[in-house]
Coordinates of C-alpha atoms in Angstrom, one line a residue:
Chain A
X20 CA 34.3 -37.2 -15.5
X21 CA 36.6 -35.9 -18.1
X22 CA 37.2 -35.4 -21.8
X23 CA 37.0 -39.2 -22.3
X24 CA 33.4 -39.3 -21.3
X25 CA 31.0 -40.0 -24.1
X26 CA 30.2 -36.8 -25.8
X27 CA 26.4 -36.3 -25.2
X28 CA 24.9 -33.9 -27.6
X29 CA 22.0 -32.0 -26.0
X30 CA 19.4 -33.3 -28.8
X31 CA 20.8 -36.7 -28.6
X32 CA 19.7 -37.2 -25.1
X33 CA 16.1 -38.1 -26.1
X34 CA 14.7 -40.8 -23.4
X35 CA 14.0 -44.0 -25.3
X36 CA 10.5 -45.2 -24.8
X37 CA 10.7 -48.4 -27.1
X38 CA 10.5 -51.0 -24.3
X39 CA 6.8 -51.1 -24.4
X40 CA 6.4 -50.1 -28.1
X41 CA 4.3 -47.1 -26.9
X42 CA 4.5 -43.8 -28.8
X43 CA 5.4 -40.7 -26.7
X44 CA 1.7 -39.7 -26.7
X45 CA 0.4 -42.8 -25.5
X46 CA 3.0 -43.0 -22.8
X47 CA 2.0 -39.4 -21.7
X48 CA -1.6 -40.5 -21.9
X49 CA -1.0 -43.6 -19.8
X50 CA 1.0 -41.8 -17.2
X51 CA -1.8 -39.2 -16.8
X52 CA -4.3 -42.0 -16.5
X53 CA -2.3 -43.8 -14.0
X54 CA -2.0 -40.6 -11.7
X55 CA -5.7 -39.9 -12.1
X56 CA -6.3 -43.6 -11.0
X57 CA -4.2 -43.2 -8.0
X58 CA -6.2 -40.2 -6.9
X59 CA -9.3 -42.0 -7.6
X60 CA -8.2 -45.1 -5.3
X61 CA -7.4 -42.5 -2.6
X62 CA -10.9 -41.0 -2.7
X63 CA -12.6 -44.4 -3.0
X64 CA -10.8 -45.6 0.0
X65 CA -11.6 -42.4 1.9
X66 CA -15.4 -42.8 0.9
X67 CA -15.7 -46.7 1.0
X68 CA -13.7 -47.7 4.1
X69 CA -16.4 -48.4 6.8
X70 CA -16.7 -46.4 10.0
X71 CA -16.3 -49.3 12.1
X72 CA -12.5 -49.3 11.3
X73 CA -12.4 -45.8 13.1
X74 CA -14.2 -47.1 16.3
X75 CA -12.1 -46.9 19.4
X76 CA -10.7 -50.6 20.2
X77 CA -8.6 -50.5 23.2
X78 CA -7.8 -54.0 22.4
X79 CA -5.9 -53.2 19.3
X80 CA -4.0 -50.1 20.5
X81 CA -0.6 -49.0 19.2
X82 CA -0.4 -52.1 16.8
X83 CA 2.5 -52.0 14.2
X84 CA 1.5 -52.4 10.6
X85 CA -0.1 -55.8 9.7
X86 CA -2.2 -57.3 7.1
X87 CA -5.3 -56.2 9.0
X88 CA -4.1 -52.7 9.6
X89 CA -1.5 -52.0 6.7
X90 CA -0.7 -48.6 8.3
X91 CA -0.9 -49.8 11.9
X92 CA -3.3 -48.7 14.6
X93 CA -3.0 -45.5 16.9
X94 CA -3.2 -45.0 20.6
X95 CA -7.1 -45.6 20.6
X96 CA -7.1 -48.5 18.3
X97 CA -8.2 -46.8 15.2
X98 CA -7.1 -48.0 11.8
X99 CA -4.5 -45.7 10.5
X100 CA -5.0 -46.5 6.8
X101 CA -8.8 -45.5 7.2
X102 CA -7.8 -42.3 9.0
X103 CA -5.3 -41.4 6.4
X104 CA -7.7 -42.1 3.6
X105 CA -10.4 -40.0 5.2
X106 CA -7.8 -37.2 5.9
X107 CA -6.6 -37.2 2.3
X108 CA -10.0 -37.2 1.0
X109 CA -10.8 -34.1 3.2
X110 CA -7.7 -32.4 2.2
X111 CA -8.3 -33.1 -1.4
X112 CA -11.8 -31.7 -1.4
X113 CA -10.7 -28.6 0.5
X114 CA -7.8 -28.1 -1.6
X115 CA -9.6 -28.6 -5.0
X116 CA -12.5 -26.2 -4.0
X117 CA -10.1 -23.5 -2.9
X118 CA -7.8 -23.8 -5.8
X119 CA -10.7 -23.8 -8.3
X120 CA -12.0 -20.5 -6.8
X121 CA -8.4 -19.1 -6.7
X122 CA -8.0 -20.1 -10.4
X123 CA -11.1 -18.3 -11.3
X124 CA -10.0 -15.3 -9.5
X125 CA -6.7 -15.4 -11.4
X126 CA -8.6 -15.8 -14.7
X127 CA -10.9 -12.9 -14.0
X128 CA -8.0 -10.7 -12.8
X129 CA -5.5 -11.5 -15.5
X130 CA -8.1 -11.0 -18.2
X131 CA -9.1 -7.6 -16.6
X132 CA -5.4 -6.6 -16.4
X133 CA -4.9 -7.4 -20.1
X134 CA -8.1 -5.8 -21.5
X135 CA -9.5 -3.0 -19.4
X136 CA -6.6 -0.7 -19.9
X137 CA -3.5 0.8 -18.1
X138 CA -5.1 1.7 -14.8
X139 CA -6.7 -1.8 -14.5
X140 CA -3.3 -3.3 -15.4
X141 CA -1.4 -1.2 -12.9
X142 CA -3.9 -2.1 -10.3
X143 CA -3.8 -5.8 -10.9
X144 CA 0.0 -5.9 -11.0
X145 CA 0.2 -4.0 -7.7
X146 CA -2.2 -6.5 -6.1
X147 CA -0.1 -9.5 -7.3
X148 CA 3.0 -7.8 -5.8
X149 CA 1.2 -7.1 -2.5
X150 CA 0.0 -10.8 -2.2
X151 CA 3.5 -11.9 -3.2
X152 CA 5.2 -9.7 -0.8
X153 CA 4.2 -11.7 2.4
X154 CA 5.4 -15.3 2.7
X155 CA 2.4 -17.4 2.0
X156 CA 2.4 -19.5 5.4
X157 CA 2.5 -15.9 7.2
X158 CA -0.6 -14.8 5.2
X159 CA -2.4 -18.1 5.7
X160 CA -1.7 -17.7 9.4
X161 CA -3.0 -14.2 9.4
X162 CA -6.3 -14.9 7.4
X163 CA -6.8 -18.1 9.5
X164 CA -6.5 -15.9 12.7
X165 CA -9.0 -13.5 11.1
X166 CA -11.6 -15.9 10.6
X167 CA -11.1 -17.7 13.9
X168 CA -9.6 -20.8 12.5
X169 CA -11.6 -23.6 10.9
X170 CA -12.3 -24.8 7.4
X171 CA -13.6 -21.2 6.4
X172 CA -10.3 -19.6 7.2
X173 CA -8.2 -22.1 5.3
X174 CA -10.3 -22.0 2.2
X175 CA -10.3 -18.2 2.1
X176 CA -6.6 -18.1 2.9
X177 CA -5.8 -20.6 0.0
X178 CA -8.1 -18.6 -2.3
X179 CA -6.4 -15.3 -1.6
X180 CA -2.8 -16.7 -1.7
X181 CA -2.7 -18.9 -4.7
X182 CA -3.9 -16.9 -7.7
X183 CA -1.1 -14.4 -8.3
X184 CA 1.3 -16.8 -10.3
X185 CA -1.6 -17.9 -12.6
X186 CA -3.1 -14.5 -13.1
X187 CA 0.5 -13.4 -14.2
X188 CA 0.5 -16.3 -16.9
X189 CA -2.8 -15.5 -18.2
X190 CA -2.2 -11.6 -18.3
X191 CA 0.9 -12.3 -20.4
X192 CA -0.9 -14.7 -22.7
X193 CA -3.8 -12.3 -23.2
X194 CA -1.5 -9.4 -23.9
X195 CA 0.0 -11.3 -26.5
X196 CA -3.3 -12.5 -28.2
X197 CA -4.4 -8.7 -28.1
X198 CA -2.1 -7.9 -31.1
X199 CA -2.9 -11.0 -33.0
X200 CA -4.5 -10.8 -36.3
X201 CA -7.7 -12.5 -35.6
X202 CA -8.5 -10.3 -32.7
X203 CA -7.9 -7.1 -34.7
X204 CA -10.0 -8.3 -37.5
X205 CA -12.8 -9.1 -35.1
X206 CA -12.4 -5.6 -33.7
X207 CA -12.6 -4.1 -37.1
X208 CA -15.7 -6.1 -37.7
X209 CA -17.3 -4.2 -34.8
X210 CA -17.3 -7.1 -32.3
X211 CA -17.6 -5.8 -28.7
X212 CA -14.9 -6.3 -26.1
X213 CA -17.0 -8.8 -24.4
X214 CA -17.5 -10.8 -27.7
X215 CA -13.7 -10.7 -28.2
X216 CA -12.9 -11.8 -24.8
X217 CA -15.2 -14.7 -24.4
X218 CA -15.1 -16.0 -28.1
X219 CA -11.5 -15.4 -29.1
X220 CA -9.4 -15.1 -25.9
X221 CA -11.0 -17.4 -23.6
X222 CA -10.8 -20.5 -25.8
X223 CA -7.0 -19.7 -26.3
X224 CA -6.1 -19.4 -22.6
X225 CA -8.2 -22.2 -21.7
X226 CA -5.8 -24.9 -22.0
X227 CA -3.3 -22.8 -19.9
X228 CA -6.0 -22.2 -17.1
X229 CA -6.8 -25.8 -17.1
X230 CA -3.3 -26.9 -16.6
X231 CA -2.6 -24.0 -14.1
X232 CA -5.6 -25.3 -12.2
X233 CA -4.5 -28.7 -12.0
X234 CA -1.2 -27.7 -10.8
X235 CA -2.8 -25.5 -8.2
X236 CA -4.2 -28.3 -6.5
X237 CA -1.0 -30.0 -5.1
X238 CA 0.1 -26.5 -3.8
X239 CA -3.2 -25.9 -2.1
X240 CA -3.3 -29.5 -0.6
X241 CA 0.3 -29.0 0.8
X242 CA -0.7 -25.5 2.4
X243 CA -3.8 -26.8 3.7
X244 CA -1.9 -29.6 5.4
X245 CA 0.9 -27.4 6.7
X246 CA -1.6 -24.9 8.1
X247 CA -3.6 -27.4 9.8
X248 CA -0.5 -29.1 11.2
X249 CA 0.5 -25.7 12.8
X250 CA -2.7 -25.6 14.5
X251 CA -4.5 -22.9 12.6
X252 CA -6.5 -25.1 10.0
X253 CA -9.1 -27.6 10.6
X254 CA -10.3 -28.3 14.3
X255 CA -8.8 -31.5 15.9
X256 CA -11.9 -33.7 15.5
X257 CA -11.8 -33.3 11.7
X258 CA -10.1 -36.2 9.9
X259 CA -7.3 -34.2 8.2
X260 CA -3.7 -35.3 7.3
X261 CA -2.4 -32.1 9.0
X262 CA -4.2 -33.2 12.2
X263 CA -3.0 -36.9 12.1
X264 CA 0.7 -35.8 11.6
X265 CA 0.3 -33.1 14.4
X266 CA -0.7 -36.0 16.6
X267 CA 2.0 -38.2 15.4
X268 CA 4.6 -35.7 16.4
X269 CA 3.2 -35.9 20.1
X270 CA 3.8 -39.6 20.1
X271 CA 7.1 -39.3 18.4
X272 CA 9.3 -40.2 21.4
X273 CA 7.4 -43.4 21.9
X274 CA 8.9 -44.9 18.7
X275 CA 5.7 -45.6 16.9
X276 CA 7.1 -44.7 13.5
X277 CA 4.1 -45.9 11.6
X278 CA 2.1 -42.9 12.8
X279 CA 4.0 -40.5 11.0
X280 CA 5.5 -42.2 8.1
X281 CA 2.5 -43.8 6.2
X282 CA 0.1 -40.6 6.4
X283 CA 3.0 -38.4 5.1
X284 CA 4.0 -40.7 2.5
X285 CA 0.4 -41.1 1.3
X286 CA 0.2 -37.3 1.3
X287 CA 3.4 -37.2 -0.6
X288 CA 2.1 -39.7 -3.3
X289 CA -1.3 -37.8 -3.6
X290 CA 0.5 -34.5 -4.1
X291 CA 2.9 -36.2 -6.7
X292 CA 0.1 -37.7 -8.7
X293 CA -1.5 -34.3 -9.1
X294 CA 1.8 -32.8 -10.4
X295 CA 2.3 -35.8 -12.8
X296 CA -1.4 -35.3 -13.9
X297 CA -0.8 -31.7 -14.4
X298 CA 2.5 -31.9 -16.3
X299 CA 1.2 -34.7 -18.7
X300 CA -2.0 -32.7 -19.3
X301 CA 0.1 -29.7 -20.3
X302 CA 2.3 -32.0 -22.7
X303 CA -0.9 -33.2 -24.3
X304 CA -2.5 -29.9 -24.8
X305 CA 0.4 -28.0 -25.8
X306 CA 0.8 -28.5 -29.7
X307 CA 4.6 -28.2 -29.4
X308 CA 4.8 -31.5 -27.2
X309 CA 1.5 -33.1 -28.0
X310 CA 3.0 -35.8 -30.3
X311 CA 6.4 -36.3 -28.6
Chain B
X16 CA 23.8 8.0 -12.4
X17 CA 20.4 9.5 -12.5
X18 CA 19.1 6.4 -13.8
X19 CA 20.3 4.5 -10.6
X20 CA 18.7 7.3 -8.4
X21 CA 15.5 7.0 -10.2
X22 CA 15.6 3.3 -9.9
X23 CA 16.3 3.4 -6.1
X24 CA 13.6 6.0 -5.9
X25 CA 11.3 3.8 -7.6
X26 CA 11.9 0.9 -5.5
X27 CA 11.7 3.0 -2.2
X28 CA 8.3 4.2 -3.2
X29 CA 7.2 0.6 -4.1
X30 CA 8.3 -0.6 -0.7
X31 CA 6.5 2.1 1.1
X32 CA 3.1 1.6 -0.8
X33 CA 3.4 -2.4 -0.2
X34 CA 4.4 -1.8 3.5
X35 CA 1.4 0.6 4.3
X36 CA -0.9 -1.9 2.3
X37 CA 0.3 -4.8 4.2
X38 CA 0.0 -3.1 7.5
X39 CA -3.4 -1.9 6.7
X40 CA -4.5 -5.3 5.4
X41 CA -3.0 -7.0 8.4
X42 CA -4.6 -4.7 10.8
X43 CA -8.0 -4.9 9.3
X44 CA -7.7 -8.9 9.4
X45 CA -6.7 -8.7 13.1
X46 CA -9.7 -6.2 13.7
X47 CA -12.2 -8.6 12.1
X48 CA -11.1 -11.6 13.9
X49 CA -13.3 -13.2 16.4
X50 CA -10.4 -13.8 18.9
X51 CA -10.6 -11.2 21.4
X52 CA -7.2 -9.8 22.4
X53 CA -8.1 -9.2 25.8
X54 CA -9.7 -12.7 26.3
X55 CA -6.4 -14.0 24.8
X56 CA -4.2 -12.0 27.1
X57 CA -6.2 -13.1 30.3
X58 CA -6.2 -16.8 29.2
X59 CA -6.7 -19.2 31.9
X60 CA -7.0 -16.4 34.6
X61 CA -10.4 -15.4 33.2
X62 CA -12.1 -16.3 36.5
X63 CA -9.9 -13.8 38.6
X64 CA -10.1 -11.1 36.2
X65 CA -13.3 -8.9 36.7
X66 CA -15.0 -6.9 33.9
X67 CA -13.6 -3.6 35.2
X68 CA -10.0 -4.9 35.0
X69 CA -10.8 -6.2 31.4
X70 CA -12.1 -2.6 30.7
X71 CA -8.8 -1.2 32.0
X72 CA -6.7 -3.7 29.8
X73 CA -8.7 -2.7 26.9
X74 CA -8.4 1.0 27.6
X75 CA -4.7 0.5 28.1
X76 CA -4.2 -1.0 24.8
X77 CA -6.7 1.6 23.1
X78 CA -9.0 -1.3 22.2
X79 CA -11.9 1.0 23.2
X80 CA -11.1 3.5 20.3
X81 CA -12.7 3.1 17.0
X82 CA -10.7 0.9 14.5
X83 CA -9.5 3.6 12.3
X84 CA -8.0 5.6 15.4
X85 CA -6.4 2.4 16.7
X86 CA -4.8 1.9 13.3
X87 CA -3.4 5.7 13.3
X88 CA -2.3 5.2 16.9
X89 CA -0.6 2.0 16.0
X90 CA 1.1 3.3 12.8
X91 CA 2.3 6.4 14.6
X92 CA 4.0 4.6 17.4
X93 CA 5.3 2.1 14.8
X94 CA 7.0 5.1 12.8
X95 CA 8.6 6.1 16.1
X96 CA 10.1 2.4 16.2
X97 CA 7.7 1.2 18.9
X98 CA 6.0 -2.0 17.8
X99 CA 4.1 -2.5 21.0
X100 CA 4.5 -5.2 23.7
X101 CA 4.2 -8.8 23.0
X102 CA 1.5 -10.3 25.4
X103 CA 2.9 -13.9 25.4
X104 CA 6.5 -12.9 25.9
X105 CA 5.7 -9.8 28.0
X106 CA 8.5 -8.0 26.4
X107 CA 8.5 -5.2 23.7
X108 CA 7.8 -6.7 20.3
X109 CA 11.1 -5.1 18.9
X110 CA 13.3 -7.1 21.5
X111 CA 11.3 -10.4 20.9
X112 CA 11.6 -9.9 17.0
X113 CA 15.3 -8.7 17.3
X114 CA 16.4 -12.0 19.3
X115 CA 14.3 -14.3 17.3
X116 CA 15.2 -13.0 13.9
X117 CA 19.0 -13.6 14.6
X118 CA 18.2 -17.1 15.5
X119 CA 16.0 -17.4 12.4
X120 CA 18.7 -15.9 10.2
X121 CA 21.3 -18.5 11.4
X122 CA 18.9 -21.3 10.4
X123 CA 17.8 -19.7 7.1
X124 CA 21.3 -18.7 6.3
X125 CA 22.7 -22.1 6.8
X126 CA 19.9 -23.8 4.9
X127 CA 20.1 -21.1 2.0
X128 CA 23.9 -21.7 1.5
X129 CA 23.7 -25.4 1.7
X130 CA 20.7 -25.8 -0.6
X131 CA 22.2 -23.3 -3.1
X132 CA 25.5 -25.3 -3.3
X133 CA 23.9 -28.7 -3.5
X134 CA 21.0 -27.9 -5.6
X135 CA 23.6 -26.1 -8.2
X136 CA 26.1 -29.2 -8.2
X137 CA 23.1 -31.6 -8.8
X138 CA 21.7 -29.4 -11.5
X139 CA 25.0 -29.1 -13.2
X140 CA 25.5 -32.9 -13.0
X141 CA 22.0 -33.5 -14.3
X142 CA 22.3 -31.2 -17.2
X143 CA 25.8 -32.3 -18.1
X144 CA 24.6 -35.9 -18.3
X145 CA 21.0 -35.0 -19.7
X146 CA 19.0 -38.0 -20.6
X147 CA 21.1 -40.5 -18.8
X148 CA 20.3 -42.5 -15.7
X149 CA 21.9 -40.1 -13.3
X150 CA 19.9 -37.3 -14.9
X151 CA 16.7 -39.2 -14.4
X152 CA 17.6 -40.1 -10.8
X153 CA 18.4 -36.4 -10.0
X154 CA 15.2 -35.2 -11.6
X155 CA 13.0 -37.8 -9.9
X156 CA 14.6 -36.9 -6.5
X157 CA 13.9 -33.2 -7.1
X158 CA 10.4 -33.5 -8.4
X159 CA 9.7 -35.7 -5.3
X160 CA 11.3 -33.3 -3.0
X161 CA 9.0 -30.5 -4.3
X162 CA 6.0 -32.5 -3.4
X163 CA 7.2 -33.5 0.1
X164 CA 5.5 -31.6 2.9
X165 CA 8.5 -29.9 4.9
X166 CA 6.8 -30.7 8.2
X167 CA 6.7 -34.3 7.4
X168 CA 10.2 -34.5 6.4
X169 CA 11.1 -32.6 9.7
X170 CA 9.2 -35.4 11.5
X171 CA 11.1 -38.3 9.8
X172 CA 14.4 -36.6 10.6
X173 CA 13.5 -36.2 14.2
X174 CA 12.4 -39.9 14.3
X175 CA 15.6 -41.1 12.7
X176 CA 18.2 -38.8 14.3
X177 CA 16.8 -37.9 17.6
X178 CA 14.6 -40.9 18.7
X179 CA 16.3 -43.9 17.2
X180 CA 19.8 -42.9 17.0
X181 CA 19.8 -40.4 19.8
X182 CA 22.4 -38.4 18.0
X183 CA 20.8 -35.0 18.0
X184 CA 18.5 -33.3 20.6
X185 CA 14.9 -33.3 19.9
X186 CA 14.5 -29.5 19.8
X187 CA 15.2 -26.1 21.3
X188 CA 18.3 -23.9 20.5
X189 CA 19.8 -24.5 23.8
X190 CA 19.6 -27.5 26.5
X191 CA 16.7 -27.0 28.8
X192 CA 17.4 -25.9 32.3
X193 CA 20.7 -24.2 31.4
X194 CA 21.6 -20.4 31.9
X195 CA 21.9 -18.6 28.6
X196 CA 25.5 -17.8 29.2
X197 CA 26.3 -21.4 29.9
X198 CA 25.2 -22.5 26.6
X199 CA 28.2 -23.1 24.3
X200 CA 28.2 -22.5 20.5
X201 CA 28.5 -26.1 20.1
X202 CA 25.3 -26.6 21.7
X203 CA 23.6 -24.1 19.6
X204 CA 25.2 -25.7 16.6
X205 CA 23.8 -29.1 17.5
X206 CA 20.2 -27.8 17.8
X207 CA 20.6 -26.1 14.5
X208 CA 21.5 -29.1 12.6
X209 CA 18.1 -30.8 12.1
X210 CA 16.0 -27.8 11.3
X211 CA 18.6 -26.6 8.9
X212 CA 19.1 -30.1 7.2
X213 CA 15.1 -30.1 6.7
X214 CA 15.2 -26.7 5.2
X215 CA 18.2 -27.5 2.9
X216 CA 16.8 -30.8 1.6
X217 CA 13.5 -29.0 0.7
X218 CA 15.4 -26.1 -0.8
X219 CA 17.5 -28.1 -3.2
X220 CA 14.7 -29.1 -5.6
X221 CA 13.9 -25.7 -7.2
X222 CA 17.5 -24.7 -7.8
X223 CA 18.7 -28.0 -9.1
X224 CA 15.9 -28.1 -11.7
X225 CA 16.5 -24.5 -12.7
X226 CA 20.1 -24.8 -13.1
X227 CA 19.7 -28.2 -15.1
X228 CA 17.4 -26.5 -17.7
X229 CA 19.8 -23.3 -17.9
X230 CA 22.8 -25.6 -18.5
X231 CA 21.1 -27.6 -21.3
X232 CA 20.3 -24.2 -22.9
X233 CA 23.6 -23.1 -22.6
X234 CA 25.2 -26.4 -24.0
X235 CA 22.7 -26.1 -27.0
X236 CA 23.9 -22.5 -27.8
X237 CA 25.8 -21.5 -30.7
X238 CA 29.1 -20.8 -28.8
X239 CA 28.9 -24.0 -27.0
X240 CA 28.8 -25.8 -30.4
X241 CA 31.8 -23.7 -31.6
X242 CA 33.8 -24.5 -28.7
X243 CA 32.9 -28.1 -29.2
X244 CA 34.0 -27.8 -32.8
X245 CA 37.3 -26.3 -31.7
X246 CA 37.8 -29.6 -29.9
X247 CA 37.1 -28.6 -26.3
X248 CA 36.0 -31.3 -23.9
X249 CA 32.6 -31.3 -22.6
X250 CA 33.7 -30.7 -19.2
X251 CA 36.0 -27.9 -20.4
X252 CA 32.9 -26.1 -22.0
X253 CA 30.9 -26.6 -18.7
X254 CA 33.9 -25.1 -16.7
X255 CA 34.6 -22.2 -19.1
X256 CA 31.2 -21.2 -20.6
X257 CA 28.7 -23.2 -18.8
X258 CA 29.2 -22.3 -15.1
X259 CA 29.7 -18.5 -15.8
X260 CA 26.3 -18.3 -17.6
X261 CA 24.6 -20.6 -15.1
X262 CA 25.8 -19.3 -11.6
X263 CA 24.3 -15.9 -11.5
X264 CA 20.9 -16.7 -12.5
X265 CA 20.9 -19.5 -10.0
X266 CA 22.1 -17.0 -7.3
X267 CA 19.2 -14.6 -8.3
X268 CA 16.8 -17.4 -8.0
X269 CA 18.1 -18.1 -4.5
X270 CA 17.3 -14.5 -3.5
X271 CA 14.0 -14.5 -5.1
X272 CA 13.2 -17.7 -2.9
X273 CA 13.4 -15.7 0.2
X274 CA 9.6 -16.0 0.6
X275 CA 9.6 -19.7 0.4
X276 CA 12.7 -19.9 2.7
X277 CA 10.9 -17.9 5.4
X278 CA 7.8 -20.0 5.0
X279 CA 9.8 -23.1 5.4
X280 CA 11.6 -21.7 8.4
X281 CA 8.1 -21.1 10.0
X282 CA 7.4 -24.9 9.7
X283 CA 10.8 -26.3 10.5
X284 CA 11.0 -24.1 13.6
X285 CA 7.6 -25.1 14.8
X286 CA 8.5 -28.9 14.3
X287 CA 11.8 -28.7 16.1
X288 CA 10.7 -26.1 18.5
X289 CA 13.6 -23.9 17.4
X290 CA 13.2 -20.5 19.1
X291 CA 13.4 -18.3 15.9
X292 CA 10.8 -15.8 14.5
X293 CA 8.8 -18.4 12.6
X294 CA 8.0 -20.2 16.0
X295 CA 7.2 -16.8 17.4
X296 CA 4.7 -16.1 14.6
X297 CA 2.9 -19.4 15.2
X298 CA 2.6 -18.9 18.9
X299 CA 1.5 -15.3 18.4
X300 CA -1.0 -16.5 16.0
X301 CA -2.3 -19.4 18.3
X302 CA -2.5 -17.3 21.4
X303 CA -3.8 -14.1 19.9
X304 CA -0.6 -12.1 20.3
X305 CA -1.7 -9.2 17.9
X306 CA 1.3 -6.9 18.4
X307 CA 3.8 -9.6 17.9
X308 CA 1.8 -11.0 14.9
X309 CA 1.7 -7.6 13.2
X310 CA 5.4 -7.3 13.8
X311 CA 6.3 -10.7 12.3
X312 CA 4.2 -9.8 9.2
X313 CA 6.1 -6.5 8.8
X314 CA 9.7 -8.1 9.4
X315 CA 8.7 -10.9 7.0
X316 CA 7.5 -8.6 4.2
X317 CA 10.8 -6.6 4.7
X318 CA 12.9 -9.8 4.4
X319 CA 11.0 -10.9 1.1
X320 CA 11.5 -7.4 -0.3
X321 CA 15.2 -7.4 0.3
X322 CA 15.6 -10.9 -1.5
X323 CA 13.6 -9.4 -4.4
X324 CA 15.6 -6.2 -4.5
X325 CA 19.0 -8.1 -4.4
X326 CA 17.7 -10.4 -7.1
X327 CA 16.8 -7.4 -9.1
X328 CA 20.1 -5.7 -8.7
X329 CA 21.9 -8.8 -9.5
X330 CA 19.9 -9.1 -12.8
X331 CA 21.1 -5.6 -13.6
X332 CA 24.6 -6.2 -12.8
X333 CA 24.6 -9.5 -14.9
X334 CA 22.5 -8.6 -17.9
X335 CA 23.6 -5.4 -19.5
X336 CA 20.3 -5.3 -21.6
X337 CA 18.2 -4.6 -18.4
X338 CA 20.6 -1.6 -17.6
X339 CA 20.3 0.0 -21.2
X340 CA 16.6 0.1 -20.9
X341 CA 15.4 3.3 -19.2
X342 CA 13.8 2.4 -15.8
X343 CA 10.2 2.5 -16.3

């Protein structure tokens, strides 16, 4: 690592993608499709694996991973693969529902801040500051506590904690749009604020909104799992990754490594798949990178 | 000088409104909770406590007052520095928080420093060798870390170091069954290692990716190109121009990250049963200890605010443009 090292000019560092003879856009599409496929497989496994694999089978307790039980079995002889798939599907559904509501909230507040005048802007900015001033986990604990735990508390908590970042992006985007030529022309033509907001501004921020929404999913899922793990989220009888891992922690000293390793790894893979899907969708939708 | 004073006054006002709002919001959330604080306090002794005694407990805590008066009562004693008594620890909340926040600070400080240094180094390496294998490995590593659930990473570390190798203790800041004064600093250190490691590993991702991007921007700048044209080596450019421009934004980012740091500490402390404020927050939430939970919310809010304030001041110190502008 000295002067003799090859001089890498910043723009010369383009990643080569010639091995498969795919263009950059094709590669991006392929990656996004693979990530979507991975998520599909998880959901399919969660829905299709039969209940019989979850039945208590004391003859098959605490078995290490094998062909019949790729993730091993737990202390009741339940198949960990099935439990993990069910748990991930639950987390996915919960996270997606909560993140979607949160993103809509962000869209509404971001647009309100940018179009309804100074007072609305100040109010929304203050709200954003307020929700960013308490650590997410603490706020989630607080909200879960307020609703007595359970799925409702987690969903409301995630909805209320995840909107500020996206709302900021949408607000900035719309503020920039407000001064643009076509909006001013439309206003001169006597179009109403509502018309301008829905016909001119919304189509412009929609790609941003979509990408922001997809990128909210992994956050929401991780937070749901963490809160459930801490004991505030879903009740213990629900199949949730947070519950599975909390149980695995109690059995940690027994040396049954598969109880914690595989469910966590699967959760990591799911979150990563969402991230990849979001990043590649962004690359496809953004005109500057769409054809790279 | 007046600009600085206006700035500080504005910040103080902002903190005041945020704190009042956070307190009111938390208090309201506690109030609508179906978890009855008296029931939570009584706990397993519920058979031994008569309805009269319950009413007495409720009266002693002012729970029979209407909610607004309860809030005013709580807020006025808070203003006098009295945060109430923790139900689960049977100690004043300020004592509990004082002790535990110190433990948390040791944990968070270690993790903050380690993740900052390693993240920065990784980011500089990745930016310097942009597009090469090492850059791709570092980026892949960071992006994967960003998707890793902190509590799962903690479980893995526990499994490897405490259960398999038996090198480090499974939890607690001090060995069980020992008097506080017999605990050596070495013991405390041993119990700090794993939670701090978990937090550091998770914290690296953000700072490394940010530093990498910043360094790439600097290396693509005109002055870097000019230096290259003068015949300076790439390493020389990074040492003389790169690090200076990248280090302070990275430090600022670390201060902005106080919120995530605290959140991570809550999870790490719970996994390793490290007796810090995060674990106390979880216990307070699980057992309905309202005064302690409210106290934890206030302290964490202050902590995040201090982080943001320092980041803001650093920005002003680094970038003359933010100083030239009249404070809005």
